[in-house]
Tab-separated table of C-alpha atoms in Angstrom:
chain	number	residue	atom	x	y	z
U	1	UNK	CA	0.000	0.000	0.000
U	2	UNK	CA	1.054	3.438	-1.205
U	3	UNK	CA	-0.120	6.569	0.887
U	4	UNK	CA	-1.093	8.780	-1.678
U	5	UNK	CA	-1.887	11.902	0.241
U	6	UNK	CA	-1.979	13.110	3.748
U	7	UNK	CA	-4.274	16.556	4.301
U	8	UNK	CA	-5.602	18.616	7.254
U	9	UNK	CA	-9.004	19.308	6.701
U	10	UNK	CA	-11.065	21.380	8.747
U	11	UNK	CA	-13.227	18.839	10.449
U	12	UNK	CA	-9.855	16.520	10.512
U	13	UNK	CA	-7.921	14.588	8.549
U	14	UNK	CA	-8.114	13.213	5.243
U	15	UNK	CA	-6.023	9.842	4.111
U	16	UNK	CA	-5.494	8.517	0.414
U	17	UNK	CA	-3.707	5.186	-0.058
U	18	UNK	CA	-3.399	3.607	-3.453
U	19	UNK	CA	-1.975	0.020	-4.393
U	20	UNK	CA	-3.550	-2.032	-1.627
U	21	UNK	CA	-1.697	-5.095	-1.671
U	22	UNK	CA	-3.698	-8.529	-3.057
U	23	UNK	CA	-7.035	-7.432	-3.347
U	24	UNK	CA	-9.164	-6.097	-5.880
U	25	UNK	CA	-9.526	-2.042	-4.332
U	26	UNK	CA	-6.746	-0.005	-5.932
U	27	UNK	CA	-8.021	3.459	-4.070
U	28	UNK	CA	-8.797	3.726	-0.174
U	29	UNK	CA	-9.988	6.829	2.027
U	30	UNK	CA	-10.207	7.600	5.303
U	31	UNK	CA	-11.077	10.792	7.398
U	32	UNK	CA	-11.024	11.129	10.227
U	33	UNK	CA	-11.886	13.284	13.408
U	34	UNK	CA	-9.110	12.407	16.078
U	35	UNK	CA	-9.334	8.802	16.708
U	36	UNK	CA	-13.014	8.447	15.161
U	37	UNK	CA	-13.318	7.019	11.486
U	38	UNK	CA	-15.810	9.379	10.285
U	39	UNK	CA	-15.512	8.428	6.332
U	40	UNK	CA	-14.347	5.316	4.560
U	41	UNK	CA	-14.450	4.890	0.848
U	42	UNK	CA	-12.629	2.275	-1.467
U	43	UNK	CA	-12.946	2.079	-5.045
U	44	UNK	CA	-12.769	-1.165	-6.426
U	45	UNK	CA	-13.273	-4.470	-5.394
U	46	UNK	CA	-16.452	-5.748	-4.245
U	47	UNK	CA	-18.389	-2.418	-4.355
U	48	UNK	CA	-21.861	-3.567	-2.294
U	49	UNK	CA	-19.326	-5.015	0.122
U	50	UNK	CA	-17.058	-2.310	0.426
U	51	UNK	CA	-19.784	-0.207	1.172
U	52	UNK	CA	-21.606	-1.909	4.312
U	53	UNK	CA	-18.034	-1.938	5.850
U	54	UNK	CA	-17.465	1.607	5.271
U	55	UNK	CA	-20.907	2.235	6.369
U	56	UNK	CA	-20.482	0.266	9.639
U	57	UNK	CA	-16.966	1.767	10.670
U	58	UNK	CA	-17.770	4.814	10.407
U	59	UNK	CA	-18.208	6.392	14.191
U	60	UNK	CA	-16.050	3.772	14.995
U	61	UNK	CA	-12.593	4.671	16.705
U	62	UNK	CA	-9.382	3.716	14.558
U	63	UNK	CA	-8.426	1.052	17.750
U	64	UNK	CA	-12.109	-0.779	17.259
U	65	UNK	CA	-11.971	-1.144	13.451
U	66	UNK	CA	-8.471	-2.532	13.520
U	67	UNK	CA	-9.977	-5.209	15.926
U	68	UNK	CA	-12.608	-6.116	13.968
U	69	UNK	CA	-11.109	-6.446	10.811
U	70	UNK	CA	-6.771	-6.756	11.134
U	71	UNK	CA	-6.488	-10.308	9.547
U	72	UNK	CA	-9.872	-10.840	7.593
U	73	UNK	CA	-9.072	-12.920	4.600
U	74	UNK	CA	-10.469	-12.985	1.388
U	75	UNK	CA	-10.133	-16.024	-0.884
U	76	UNK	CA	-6.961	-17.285	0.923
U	77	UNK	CA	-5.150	-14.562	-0.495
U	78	UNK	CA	-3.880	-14.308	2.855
U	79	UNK	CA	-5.409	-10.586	2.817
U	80	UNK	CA	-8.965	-8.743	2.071
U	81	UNK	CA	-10.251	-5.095	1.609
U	82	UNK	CA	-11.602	-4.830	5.401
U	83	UNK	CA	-7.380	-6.237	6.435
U	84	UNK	CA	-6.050	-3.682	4.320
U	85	UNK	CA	-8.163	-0.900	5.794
U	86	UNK	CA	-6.778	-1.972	8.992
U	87	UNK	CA	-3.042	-1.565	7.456
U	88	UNK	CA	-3.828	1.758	6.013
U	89	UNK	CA	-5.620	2.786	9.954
U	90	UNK	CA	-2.323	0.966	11.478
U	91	UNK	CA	0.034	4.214	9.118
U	92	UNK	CA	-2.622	6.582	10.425
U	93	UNK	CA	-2.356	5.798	14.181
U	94	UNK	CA	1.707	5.807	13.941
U	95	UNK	CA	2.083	9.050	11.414
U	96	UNK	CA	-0.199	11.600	12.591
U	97	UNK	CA	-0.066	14.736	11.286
């Protein structure tokens, strides 16, 4: 995974990654208000999916998503959308701006 861009917004922060490794997103996004997710969205991959999950986190706090989802595998690729989410949280939690 590739952080594309890191920005200070004025409700928070805004994160772009690109290249998630072994699944079928190639764009993830993330803002957030402190420690609460309070946008997700991936383009890509399984879209209806990808959207209940972004849906779901979103209130969440960075430490609860990670929980839920570090490790989720898709296919046996040894990886998934939701475990790569947790990666890109993971850079956010140890790089913040």
């Amino acid at each position: 995974m590739q952080i594309v861009k890191s920005e200070k917004m004025d409700n928070g922060m805004r994160y772009t990654a690109g290249q998630p490794e072994g699944v079928c997103s190639y764009l993830m996004e993330v803002l957030t208000e402190g420690n609460v997710i309070r946008r997700v969205r991936v383009t890509g991959g399984c879209d209806g999916n990808l959207q209940g999950v972004s849906r779901l986190v979103e209130g969440m706090t960075i430490d609860e998503v990670m929980g839920r989802v570090s490790g989720i595998d898709c296919g046996g690729k040894g990886t998934s959308c939701p475990d790569q989410l947790s990666m890109l949280l993971r850079y956010i939690q140890n790089n913040p701006l």
